[in-house]
XYZ file of C-alpha atoms in Angstrom:
781
model
C 0.169 -0.271 0.034
C 1.457 3.542 -0.975
C 1.667 6.418 1.316
C -0.666 8.690 0.965
C 1.540 12.449 1.355
C -0.697 15.516 1.025
C 0.981 18.738 0.279
C -0.220 22.213 2.628
C 1.123 25.150 0.866
C 1.013 27.829 2.831
C 1.742 31.677 3.457
C 4.319 31.879 6.205
C 2.413 33.870 9.278
C -1.081 34.003 7.802
C -3.551 33.488 10.418
C -6.203 32.026 7.735
C -3.670 29.585 6.634
C -3.314 28.403 10.197
C -6.903 28.318 10.502
C -7.028 25.864 7.346
C -4.216 24.142 7.972
C -5.561 23.314 11.652
C -9.122 21.660 9.599
C -6.959 20.003 7.118
C -5.068 18.198 9.595
C -8.169 17.633 11.615
C -9.126 16.452 8.467
C -6.670 14.320 7.517
C -5.468 12.520 10.505
C -1.971 12.155 9.581
C 0.201 9.856 10.980
C 3.440 11.691 10.449
C 3.844 15.500 10.063
C 6.554 17.455 8.041
C 7.264 21.215 8.462
C 9.676 23.505 6.491
C 12.283 23.953 8.770
C 15.627 23.493 9.674
C 16.588 19.273 10.656
C 19.065 20.007 13.384
C 16.250 21.151 15.506
C 14.730 17.687 15.389
C 16.101 17.017 18.491
C 14.123 20.107 20.640
C 10.816 19.964 18.719
C 9.350 18.328 21.165
C 9.893 21.511 23.257
C 7.303 23.437 21.474
C 4.694 21.386 23.007
C 5.657 22.250 27.141
C 3.648 24.566 28.695
C 5.643 26.967 29.333
C 6.356 27.579 25.357
C 4.769 30.982 24.881
C 4.949 31.843 21.082
C 6.112 34.129 19.609
C 9.367 32.064 19.884
C 12.190 31.466 17.334
C 14.225 29.021 16.500
C 18.227 30.151 16.695
C 20.594 28.584 14.787
C 24.042 29.431 14.867
C 27.743 28.235 13.395
C 29.036 26.136 16.340
C 32.622 27.789 15.896
C 30.988 31.249 15.027
C 28.170 32.082 16.247
C 27.974 35.570 14.610
C 26.754 33.391 11.353
C 23.249 32.968 12.880
C 19.871 32.316 11.499
C 15.981 32.872 13.342
C 13.049 31.583 12.589
C 10.043 32.534 13.839
C 6.807 31.551 14.756
C 3.939 33.217 16.099
C 0.750 31.414 17.425
C -0.717 32.063 13.645
C 1.769 30.682 11.816
C 0.640 27.911 9.741
C 3.944 26.103 10.986
C 3.597 26.333 14.363
C -0.134 25.079 14.326
C 1.156 22.113 12.614
C 4.114 21.707 15.145
C 1.795 21.722 18.051
C -0.827 19.351 16.745
C 1.711 17.005 15.679
C 3.181 17.500 19.304
C 0.180 17.054 21.506
C -0.857 13.795 19.791
C 2.617 12.150 20.144
C 2.813 11.979 16.458
C 6.583 11.999 13.966
C 7.566 15.227 13.497
C 10.061 16.516 11.262
C 11.717 19.401 9.470
C 12.736 18.634 6.174
C 14.450 22.062 4.657
C 17.670 22.044 3.547
C 19.944 21.717 6.717
C 21.517 25.475 7.915
C 24.481 23.932 8.130
C 24.956 24.361 4.465
C 23.552 28.172 4.738
C 26.393 28.674 6.953
C 28.863 27.371 4.876
C 27.322 29.574 1.839
C 27.778 32.874 3.574
C 31.385 31.655 4.752
C 32.066 31.240 1.277
C 30.826 34.401 -0.122
C 32.524 36.355 2.845
C 35.737 34.561 1.631
C 34.925 35.947 -2.003
C 33.949 39.178 -0.939
C 31.179 40.682 -2.359
C 32.506 40.995 -5.946
C 32.612 37.153 -5.875
C 29.496 36.151 -5.840
C 28.128 33.915 -8.813
C 24.981 35.101 -9.801
C 22.877 31.400 -9.154
C 20.281 32.824 -7.556
C 19.274 35.893 -9.887
C 16.097 34.559 -11.415
C 14.821 34.114 -7.930
C 11.215 35.192 -8.913
C 9.268 38.396 -7.262
C 6.731 37.809 -4.925
C 4.196 34.963 -5.978
C 1.404 36.916 -3.780
C 2.018 39.966 -5.955
C 1.874 38.314 -9.390
C -1.557 36.429 -8.276
C -3.093 39.504 -6.972
C -2.051 41.477 -10.724
C -3.387 38.510 -12.545
C -6.895 38.923 -10.569
C -6.585 42.360 -11.186
C -5.845 44.044 -7.634
C -2.958 46.439 -7.465
C -2.749 45.926 -3.707
C -1.164 42.076 -2.942
C -1.761 42.049 0.905
C -5.041 43.036 0.766
C -6.479 40.728 -1.800
C -4.764 37.894 -0.013
C -6.105 39.425 3.044
C -9.396 38.858 1.269
C -9.119 35.730 -0.164
C -7.312 33.939 2.502
C -6.875 35.556 6.091
C -10.320 36.287 6.267
C -11.212 32.981 5.067
C -13.001 30.879 7.475
C -14.220 26.711 6.692
C -17.663 26.139 6.510
C -19.394 23.412 8.569
C -18.959 20.012 5.790
C -16.787 21.728 3.576
C -13.257 20.106 2.402
C -10.654 21.142 4.236
C -8.364 20.498 1.423
C -9.825 22.678 -1.185
C -8.449 25.601 -0.570
C -4.761 24.229 -0.833
C -5.484 22.660 -4.035
C -6.399 25.936 -5.354
C -3.212 27.431 -4.266
C -0.834 24.562 -5.442
C -3.200 24.882 -9.173
C -2.053 28.500 -9.172
C 1.273 28.235 -7.907
C 1.658 25.575 -10.779
C 1.111 28.148 -13.229
C 3.013 30.826 -11.818
C 6.298 28.125 -12.236
C 5.373 26.774 -15.238
C 8.261 28.982 -17.293
C 10.134 28.069 -14.502
C 11.419 30.413 -11.727
C 13.116 29.139 -8.959
C 16.484 29.927 -8.271
C 19.485 27.100 -8.124
C 18.828 27.244 -3.864
C 15.486 26.741 -4.073
C 16.091 23.764 -6.273
C 18.604 22.737 -3.941
C 16.356 22.849 -1.222
C 13.058 21.258 -3.153
C 15.409 18.397 -3.628
C 16.569 18.076 -0.079
C 12.700 18.230 0.650
C 12.254 15.313 -1.564
C 14.527 13.285 0.037
C 13.115 13.456 3.256
C 9.693 12.736 1.846
C 10.689 9.562 0.504
C 12.437 9.035 3.976
C 8.927 9.259 5.841
C 7.718 7.053 2.529
C 10.488 4.104 3.871
C 9.393 4.829 7.305
C 6.179 3.160 6.648
C 3.795 6.363 7.262
C 0.531 6.057 4.695
C -0.963 9.289 5.937
C 1.912 12.321 5.521
C 1.390 15.955 5.884
C 3.876 18.493 4.669
C 3.445 21.909 5.739
C 5.445 24.207 3.462
C 5.512 27.376 1.430
C 2.973 27.500 -1.073
C 5.935 28.563 -3.987
C 7.101 24.765 -3.028
C 4.358 22.642 -3.402
C 4.087 22.315 -7.258
C 8.344 21.148 -7.287
C 7.299 18.670 -4.445
C 4.199 17.412 -6.016
C 6.390 16.344 -9.047
C 8.545 13.702 -7.991
C 11.784 13.334 -10.206
C 14.328 10.803 -9.762
C 16.355 9.923 -7.201
C 19.184 10.454 -8.728
C 18.313 14.269 -10.114
C 17.765 15.035 -6.498
C 21.135 13.987 -5.250
C 22.789 15.338 -8.379
C 21.672 18.974 -7.348
C 22.962 17.815 -3.524
C 26.389 16.860 -4.194
C 26.821 20.597 -5.209
C 26.420 21.454 -2.085
C 29.433 22.567 -0.066
C 30.675 21.214 3.351
C 27.952 21.552 6.154
C 29.088 23.199 8.995
C 28.465 22.207 12.433
C 25.568 23.650 14.168
C 23.805 24.415 17.317
C 20.277 25.058 17.749
C 17.998 26.404 20.544
C 14.251 27.866 21.165
C 14.344 31.669 21.788
C 11.966 33.967 22.874
C 10.776 36.603 20.446
C 8.493 39.645 19.894
C 5.806 41.275 17.836
C 7.443 44.074 17.408
C 10.371 41.854 15.908
C 7.878 40.157 14.098
C 7.188 43.392 12.028
C 10.418 44.521 10.632
C 11.313 43.745 7.459
C 14.585 44.156 7.981
C 17.371 42.183 9.945
C 15.895 39.610 11.576
C 12.376 40.520 11.182
C 9.452 38.600 9.462
C 7.971 41.229 8.178
C 4.013 41.201 9.358
C 3.366 44.543 9.374
C 0.213 43.757 11.810
C 1.108 40.705 14.302
C -1.228 42.053 16.603
C -3.955 42.008 14.054
C -3.378 38.760 13.025
C -3.045 37.532 16.413
C -6.603 39.042 17.165
C -8.012 37.354 14.087
C -6.723 34.213 14.323
C -7.923 33.971 18.316
C -11.202 35.734 16.927
C -14.021 32.836 15.644
C -16.601 34.817 14.724
C -16.967 39.024 14.078
C -13.355 40.359 14.603
C -14.751 44.266 14.284
C -16.322 44.778 17.680
C -13.618 42.843 20.394
C -10.685 44.659 18.144
C -12.510 48.399 18.544
C -13.568 47.267 21.968
C -9.662 46.732 22.572
C -9.095 49.952 20.724
C -11.510 51.851 23.029
C -9.841 50.663 25.919
C -6.298 51.695 25.314
C -7.469 54.979 24.134
C -9.626 55.615 27.424
C -6.596 54.488 29.937
C -4.775 57.334 27.545
C -7.290 59.732 28.445
C -9.240 60.619 25.555
C -12.577 60.709 25.620
C -14.098 57.375 24.202
C -17.464 55.544 24.896
C -19.567 52.962 23.607
C -21.301 55.031 21.532
C -17.606 55.190 19.337
C -16.989 51.298 18.878
C -20.744 51.064 17.716
C -20.325 53.436 14.911
C -16.813 52.469 14.107
C -18.118 48.989 13.737
C -20.712 50.338 11.023
C -18.333 52.812 9.617
C -15.885 50.279 9.122
C -18.405 47.924 7.575
C -19.595 50.785 5.155
C -16.101 51.167 4.025
C -15.940 47.643 3.002
C -18.764 47.194 1.430
C -18.051 50.696 -0.524
C -14.582 49.447 -1.330
C -16.078 46.007 -2.838
C -13.939 44.010 0.081
C -16.015 40.557 1.755
C -15.406 41.820 5.283
C -13.680 45.074 6.385
C -9.589 44.768 6.530
C -7.359 46.246 8.907
C -7.444 49.286 6.795
C -11.350 49.843 7.219
C -11.074 49.043 10.532
C -7.786 52.039 11.464
C -9.817 54.287 8.895
C -12.575 53.981 11.105
C -10.805 54.549 14.332
C -9.288 57.446 13.203
C -12.481 58.836 12.074
C -14.364 58.240 15.138
C -12.180 57.496 18.087
C -9.234 59.915 17.571
C -10.980 62.849 15.724
C -9.022 62.723 12.625
C -5.915 62.488 14.574
C -2.812 60.657 13.206
C -1.055 60.943 16.587
C -3.531 59.222 18.351
C -3.947 56.413 15.831
C -0.049 56.104 15.825
C -1.150 54.754 19.814
C -3.528 52.379 18.119
C -1.383 51.128 15.735
C 1.706 50.895 18.080
C -0.209 49.040 20.965
C -2.496 47.110 19.235
C -1.283 46.127 15.257
C 1.680 45.741 16.394
C 1.922 45.195 20.011
C 4.738 43.921 22.435
C 4.010 40.251 22.707
C 7.168 38.418 24.069
C 7.460 34.852 23.795
C 8.459 32.332 26.435
C 10.874 28.982 26.575
C 11.040 26.412 28.979
C 14.198 26.025 31.083
C 14.959 23.072 29.133
C 16.389 24.707 26.132
C 19.371 24.136 25.167
C 21.701 27.006 25.941
C 24.941 27.746 26.582
C 26.213 28.504 30.238
C 26.715 31.888 29.826
C 22.626 31.970 28.725
C 21.872 30.092 31.816
C 23.972 32.767 34.246
C 22.538 35.599 33.062
C 18.924 33.711 33.347
C 20.007 32.886 37.176
C 20.931 36.473 37.746
C 17.885 38.130 36.282
C 15.520 35.765 38.639
C 18.048 36.974 41.070
C 18.298 40.457 40.953
C 14.411 40.737 39.482
C 15.164 41.879 36.224
C 12.823 40.611 33.507
C 13.730 40.808 30.330
C 11.291 43.343 28.542
C 10.887 44.328 25.235
C 8.880 47.649 26.218
C 11.164 50.334 27.425
C 11.328 50.960 31.001
C 13.336 53.602 33.210
C 15.125 51.718 36.218
C 17.071 54.393 38.738
C 19.786 52.844 40.865
C 21.115 53.772 44.215
C 24.596 51.950 44.377
C 24.396 52.173 48.072
C 22.099 49.181 48.128
C 23.070 45.807 47.356
C 20.674 44.780 44.913
C 20.726 47.990 43.036
C 24.685 47.773 42.859
C 25.189 44.058 41.642
C 22.087 45.304 38.929
C 24.237 48.382 38.049
C 27.056 45.895 37.568
C 25.440 43.411 34.861
C 24.224 46.148 33.037
C 27.514 47.282 32.618
C 29.021 43.498 32.037
C 26.517 42.935 29.613
C 27.053 46.542 27.531
C 30.884 45.059 27.433
C 29.802 42.307 26.323
C 28.083 43.943 23.399
C 24.628 43.388 24.860
C 22.733 46.769 25.116
C 19.568 45.534 27.423
C 20.336 48.994 29.763
C 21.575 52.366 28.327
C 22.669 54.927 30.344
C 20.154 58.021 30.425
C 19.817 60.893 32.595
C 17.764 60.578 35.531
C 14.520 62.280 36.244
C 15.500 62.654 39.842
C 17.544 65.719 41.267
C 20.978 64.334 42.270
C 24.762 65.255 41.690
C 26.136 61.788 43.804
C 27.801 59.087 42.155
C 25.975 57.027 43.783
C 22.895 57.117 41.519
C 22.380 55.764 38.465
C 19.544 55.701 35.637
C 18.932 53.374 33.094
C 16.522 52.808 30.010
C 16.297 48.923 29.641
C 14.747 47.414 26.304
C 14.964 43.727 25.990
C 15.641 43.031 22.122
C 15.392 38.568 20.435
C 18.659 39.285 18.696
C 20.352 39.370 22.320
C 20.748 35.977 21.426
C 22.910 35.705 19.429
C 24.978 38.423 20.905
C 25.113 36.261 24.488
C 25.902 33.296 21.749
C 29.272 35.300 20.674
C 30.132 36.061 24.050
C 30.268 32.482 25.474
C 33.980 32.465 23.675
C 35.352 34.242 26.623
C 33.649 32.758 29.749
C 30.816 30.414 30.631
C 29.297 33.424 33.347
C 29.100 36.928 32.791
C 31.669 37.856 35.032
C 34.188 35.547 33.699
C 33.124 36.804 30.144
C 33.195 40.413 30.916
C 36.409 40.036 32.092
C 37.912 37.819 29.306
C 36.343 40.730 26.548
C 37.727 43.239 28.635
C 41.196 42.183 28.737
C 40.936 40.898 24.750
C 39.524 44.478 24.118
C 42.666 46.344 25.912
C 45.294 43.480 24.314
C 43.509 44.935 20.703
C 43.363 48.594 22.049
C 45.195 51.011 19.770
C 44.114 54.385 21.681
C 44.705 55.991 24.853
C 41.793 56.747 25.340
C 39.799 53.811 24.537
C 41.876 52.116 27.312
C 41.378 54.144 29.770
C 37.399 54.335 29.395
C 37.719 50.291 29.632
C 39.255 51.197 32.840
C 36.146 52.988 33.692
C 34.281 49.980 32.990
C 36.205 47.453 34.499
C 35.750 49.714 37.503
C 31.892 50.158 37.465
C 31.646 46.149 36.183
C 33.156 45.402 39.529
C 35.919 43.218 37.000
C 38.544 43.265 39.763
C 40.123 40.089 37.972
C 40.513 41.519 34.388
C 41.901 45.220 36.117
C 45.498 44.939 36.866
C 45.489 43.277 32.914
C 44.013 46.050 31.711
C 46.267 48.531 33.420
C 49.205 47.131 33.044
C 48.420 47.590 29.222
C 47.433 50.996 29.743
C 50.606 51.710 31.725
C 52.683 50.634 28.625
C 50.617 52.468 26.080
C 50.729 55.810 28.452
C 54.444 55.553 28.401
C 54.697 55.451 24.838
C 51.922 58.215 23.646
C 53.578 61.469 23.288
C 50.273 63.370 21.539
C 48.961 65.670 24.145
C 45.469 65.456 22.924
C 45.370 61.251 23.303
C 46.773 62.310 27.241
C 44.276 64.828 27.565
C 41.216 62.762 26.181
C 42.459 60.015 28.361
C 42.705 61.522 32.011
C 39.351 62.432 32.672
C 38.076 58.748 32.214
C 40.534 57.837 35.236
C 39.357 60.479 37.141
C 36.162 59.624 36.965
C 37.085 56.203 37.633
C 39.128 56.965 40.899
C 35.714 58.695 42.046
C 33.835 55.822 41.041
C 35.736 53.618 44.251
C 34.073 55.694 47.121
C 30.582 53.932 46.437
C 31.502 50.819 44.948
C 34.457 49.707 47.564
C 36.961 49.189 44.612
C 40.582 49.473 44.847
C 42.164 52.265 42.703
C 45.651 52.772 44.173
C 47.964 52.532 40.441
C 44.932 54.650 39.272
C 46.040 57.440 41.376
C 49.548 57.450 39.956
C 48.835 56.818 35.954
C 46.309 59.787 35.989
C 48.892 61.803 38.373
C 51.470 61.134 35.704
C 49.298 61.619 32.814
C 48.366 65.076 34.538
C 51.795 66.151 34.669
C 52.992 65.268 31.237
C 49.813 67.323 29.646
C 51.008 69.846 32.023
C 54.523 70.351 30.240
C 53.380 69.271 26.852
C 49.986 71.497 26.733
C 51.702 74.859 25.282
C 53.583 73.374 22.363
C 50.710 71.300 21.074
C 48.590 74.464 21.165
C 50.445 76.330 19.405
C 49.836 76.889 15.738
C 46.678 75.317 15.775
C 43.787 76.201 12.784
C 40.347 76.958 14.063
C 39.071 73.271 14.360
C 42.009 72.180 15.944
C 41.577 75.189 18.297
C 38.054 74.154 18.838
C 38.588 70.388 19.467
C 41.467 71.406 22.689
C 39.183 73.919 24.019
C 37.247 70.458 24.854
C 39.894 68.799 26.185
C 41.529 71.749 27.919
C 37.674 72.098 29.770
C 38.169 68.434 30.403
C 41.401 68.431 32.124
C 40.740 71.480 33.876
C 38.044 69.698 35.656
C 39.825 66.300 35.892
C 42.433 67.783 37.657
C 40.124 70.011 40.123
C 38.339 66.582 41.251
C 41.556 65.270 41.861
C 42.692 67.855 43.730
C 39.916 67.973 46.287
C 39.907 66.359 49.095
C 39.032 63.067 49.016
C 39.633 62.623 45.372
C 42.435 60.311 46.121
C 45.111 63.187 45.051
C 47.858 61.322 47.337
C 51.044 61.073 45.610
C 49.369 64.886 43.295
C 50.952 67.744 45.669
C 51.262 70.694 43.821
C 49.131 69.506 40.540
C 46.781 72.382 40.927
C 49.901 74.335 41.007
C 51.108 73.154 37.766
C 47.987 73.187 35.778
C 47.643 77.052 37.023
C 51.053 77.452 35.834
C 50.030 75.753 32.503
C 47.315 77.877 31.842
C 48.832 81.097 32.437
C 51.618 79.817 30.122
C 49.170 79.584 27.838
C 47.174 82.942 28.318
C 50.954 84.881 27.270
C 51.561 82.813 23.825
C 50.206 85.583 21.881
C 50.883 85.698 18.013
C 53.578 87.957 17.186
C 54.510 87.013 14.280
C 51.256 85.368 12.596
C 48.949 82.746 14.053
C 51.271 80.050 13.743
C 53.539 81.537 16.093
C 51.722 81.061 19.349
C 48.526 79.891 20.999
C 44.710 81.061 18.993
C 43.122 83.312 20.891
C 40.099 81.037 21.861
C 42.585 78.566 23.586
C 44.400 81.957 25.614
C 40.659 83.433 26.763
C 39.618 80.420 27.794
C 42.780 80.060 30.084
C 42.604 83.334 31.381
C 38.516 82.389 31.864
C 39.553 79.421 34.080
C 42.268 81.459 36.411
C 39.415 83.555 37.064
C 37.324 80.986 38.197
C 39.785 79.106 40.045
C 40.448 82.450 41.871
C 44.227 82.310 40.707
C 43.649 85.465 38.478
C 42.368 88.882 39.740
C 39.327 90.856 38.022
C 41.651 93.658 37.318
C 44.041 91.840 35.411
C 41.660 89.883 33.421
C 40.105 93.455 32.300
C 43.697 94.528 31.798
C 44.507 92.041 29.420
C 41.084 91.953 28.008
C 42.034 95.879 27.096
C 45.301 94.521 25.271
C 43.232 91.514 23.373
C 41.217 93.553 22.546
C 43.462 96.770 21.138
C 44.390 97.852 17.709
C 47.428 96.142 17.345
C 45.677 92.647 17.728
C 43.632 91.017 14.890
C 39.732 91.739 14.803
C 39.713 87.519 14.498
C 42.402 86.527 16.768
C 40.060 89.293 19.559
C 36.674 87.702 18.530
C 38.413 83.639 19.375
C 39.733 84.839 22.870
C 35.949 86.875 23.746
C 34.138 83.525 22.558
C 36.606 81.440 25.179
C 36.685 83.748 27.696
C 33.093 83.714 27.692
C 32.057 80.281 27.099
C 30.686 78.867 29.833
C 28.551 81.948 31.573
C 29.047 85.737 30.893
C 27.477 86.377 34.530
C 30.894 88.219 35.457
C 30.197 90.715 32.563
C 27.402 91.899 34.960
C 29.329 91.665 38.397
C 32.352 93.819 36.450
C 30.915 96.731 34.205
C 34.314 97.195 32.695
C 34.441 94.404 30.778
C 31.453 95.561 28.952
C 32.926 98.760 28.302
C 36.045 97.422 26.986
C 33.706 94.905 24.829
C 31.732 97.928 23.689
C 34.102 100.170 22.560
C 36.345 96.969 21.069
C 33.010 96.298 18.994
C 32.535 99.919 17.599
C 35.628 100.539 16.524
C 35.902 97.244 14.204
C 36.662 98.634 10.811
C 34.053 97.355 8.025
C 36.116 95.508 6.160
C 36.509 92.908 8.817
C 32.801 93.129 10.910
C 31.780 91.035 8.776
C 34.293 88.344 9.097
C 34.155 88.389 13.233
C 30.093 88.498 13.359
C 29.642 85.101 13.361
C 32.107 84.371 15.927
C 30.364 87.106 18.390
C 26.810 86.179 17.893
C 28.124 82.132 18.646
C 29.865 83.502 21.800
C 26.888 85.673 22.473
C 24.037 83.107 22.053
C 25.525 80.700 24.610
C 25.177 83.161 27.318
C 21.746 82.673 29.313
C 18.716 84.812 28.327
C 18.647 86.890 31.366
C 22.460 87.734 30.667
C 21.695 88.546 27.483
C 19.014 90.595 28.110
C 20.458 92.510 30.581
C 23.886 93.512 28.906
C 22.126 94.614 26.095
C 19.879 96.901 28.629
C 22.887 98.658 29.737
C 24.236 99.279 26.050
C 21.287 100.762 24.676
C 21.612 103.015 28.057
C 23.894 104.746 26.291
C 27.850 104.634 25.837
C 30.076 102.895 28.150
C 32.931 104.283 28.354
C 35.352 101.646 30.316
C 38.013 104.401 31.950
C 34.864 105.505 34.246
C 33.109 102.639 34.876
C 33.440 101.788 38.441
C 33.315 98.185 39.107
C 30.602 97.191 41.401
C 30.716 96.509 45.383
C 28.696 95.164 48.084
C 28.798 97.705 50.601
C 27.478 96.169 53.453
C 30.049 94.665 55.353
C 30.732 90.830 56.186
C 29.251 89.405 59.392
C 32.485 86.585 59.712
C 30.512 85.257 63.143
C 27.691 84.477 61.084
C 29.532 83.171 58.041
C 31.431 80.905 61.177
C 28.897 79.508 61.943
C 27.481 78.113 58.343
C 31.055 77.029 57.364
C 30.602 73.109 58.875
C 27.123 73.087 57.519
C 28.361 73.700 54.015
C 31.493 71.661 54.770
C 29.287 68.631 55.196
C 27.405 69.040 52.265
C 30.234 69.413 50.174
C 31.998 66.166 51.364
C 34.662 67.819 52.914
C 37.052 66.299 56.053
C 36.803 68.882 58.641
C 33.249 69.317 58.267
C 32.592 68.548 62.006
C 35.404 70.435 63.657
C 34.352 72.979 65.484
C 35.258 76.620 64.134
C 37.511 75.287 61.552
C 37.197 77.415 58.256
C 37.670 74.189 55.316
C 38.742 75.083 52.353
C 35.734 75.307 49.921
C 36.712 74.476 46.149
C 36.557 76.992 43.649
C 34.606 74.576 41.219
C 31.619 75.259 44.016
C 32.260 77.785 45.045
C 31.425 79.093 41.738
C 27.997 78.125 41.921
C 25.036 79.652 42.074
C 24.750 80.955 45.584
């Protein structure tokens, strides 16, 4: 007795096809089910029947020796293949995947990568276009999605109807499409392998075999050529790559994406609703839309739902459709519930048409040890993977929050950006607080598999990756950033090796810009130890060495820079100034850095004095000289009278207007309140600006506008008012002085509290006068 093979051609991820497959299987009662999919997954197919397996899920296959070569086969509850898989597992029927093994595809990908983009042989150049689009065009429809939705997805098998009739019609249509060939070489190999698997099922003694595959392949599987023909096609395949396969959770949002690992299903939430609803899907779906809009404070009532149902049905009749589809439904929602607003409609499209459904897989699913360790940490730290973005504020003084921070930093080091640091909505300037935005993506499973080469736990893998990255680093700033990451991630095992590479690189690097870019990260790393309890003694020595080399090499490095180079160096100047200020503060671990602040001030004075004498290439640009003067003033190392004198010299006719404008930009960047406290500066600026020759005024105007645009709105308004009040003579303007005498006993009484707030060590000593850092003193008080 010959075996009966029934081919069920489907469209992937279609609820109509899923319902038709379910009805056909009930009618056929097969004793074996074959499904288009990677045969490497056969050993784990039984897991699909577990209660803990909740779609959407996906099969992840990757090359064992190169996890970056990976592929996904996603399944939703409305996927026809998933319906067939669940049917077979629930009844205990033999179930096999029959597509070409993924190991061959990975081998092809490796060969193409070796050949390069120009080495492709073009064997699939004759691949057909979308067969659904061609059928819709033949039927006189210009929208293939709408045509398929009307013909298949909205179709529901009736009582007494032959459940196999739709598949026969689809097979006939596909056979007509393939009469002129149309299949590419890769599809021919896949179909040859599928025929071989069908023959194997027959040899195994199965009598009623159901084959669920893409509709395009049905004609090729129905017309069985000789075994020799198929073997000849398969003989062309490269050597198969060893492949590992597992189940991973998937999301509706990923199903909706057209690129990457998406399935291109633009409305998975709508399709799930169609699959779950036995009767008319409109009332239930529109009720959910109304609930969603009401939850977002939109005034939607039950009357809106009734009217939207009527409108959607009327639109379907007017457009000649058998039932209202997604297009008519959304048009009704926009007109009735959203008052024509696309903003409110976008909410419905995002939450209901697509949705944030995240699948689940059982613990018994195969996983690399790194994945299992991550799952354990997620349970222990109560961090559930969620595809919906959410913010997480951490207090690093708490043990659980500190452990969460370490986990997120370690995962970022491994390339798994589950959490991304963001600015906290909680007002705090302390280093004990962190804010993250969490959003789990299904493709993280591939990155975790890739990271498994570094270790079997998250901590060991992150440490191994840190050491490997350090050894391959070529930039000093990259190494200092890595040191900072090791500290915040708690990778004490990796830190000594990274520090050795950093010390060697710092000793050989002579580029001041590189040194200046590296120092701030080291200083931040030093401060992290205050709340994380990390040992950072070696960091202080490296930071001090970098700071000393910057002090020596900065003035020559700033000489002769063009405008772009000066702008970049100004950023380094500000960062180094802040870093040295932190190192010099009590509690900044400034051991061994005695006199660093004084050496840095001397460097700034040297910069401020290097005026161009024989052209721009002979001195420091005005932008940097002005910035150096401003930093010295803010630190209290330069008197306002001296600043006024220097400004007057810069704005004299001996200097070029462009250099003077750059000096002003550097001096005023970061705040212009000092112009209000010292009116002489305004007078000097006004006198210089009115004397700029007309032929160069247009050249310096953009610099001045850019400078004053960065000032606070109140400062600009006040300065403008003073200039408008009349001429400003810098020689006759007296500085504003506070005539009230200082009540020193009252001020001394407040100092301990201020010191305590600033975290100074002598805060509790009665009558003590703690030194308040200039950075704190200069803040708004």
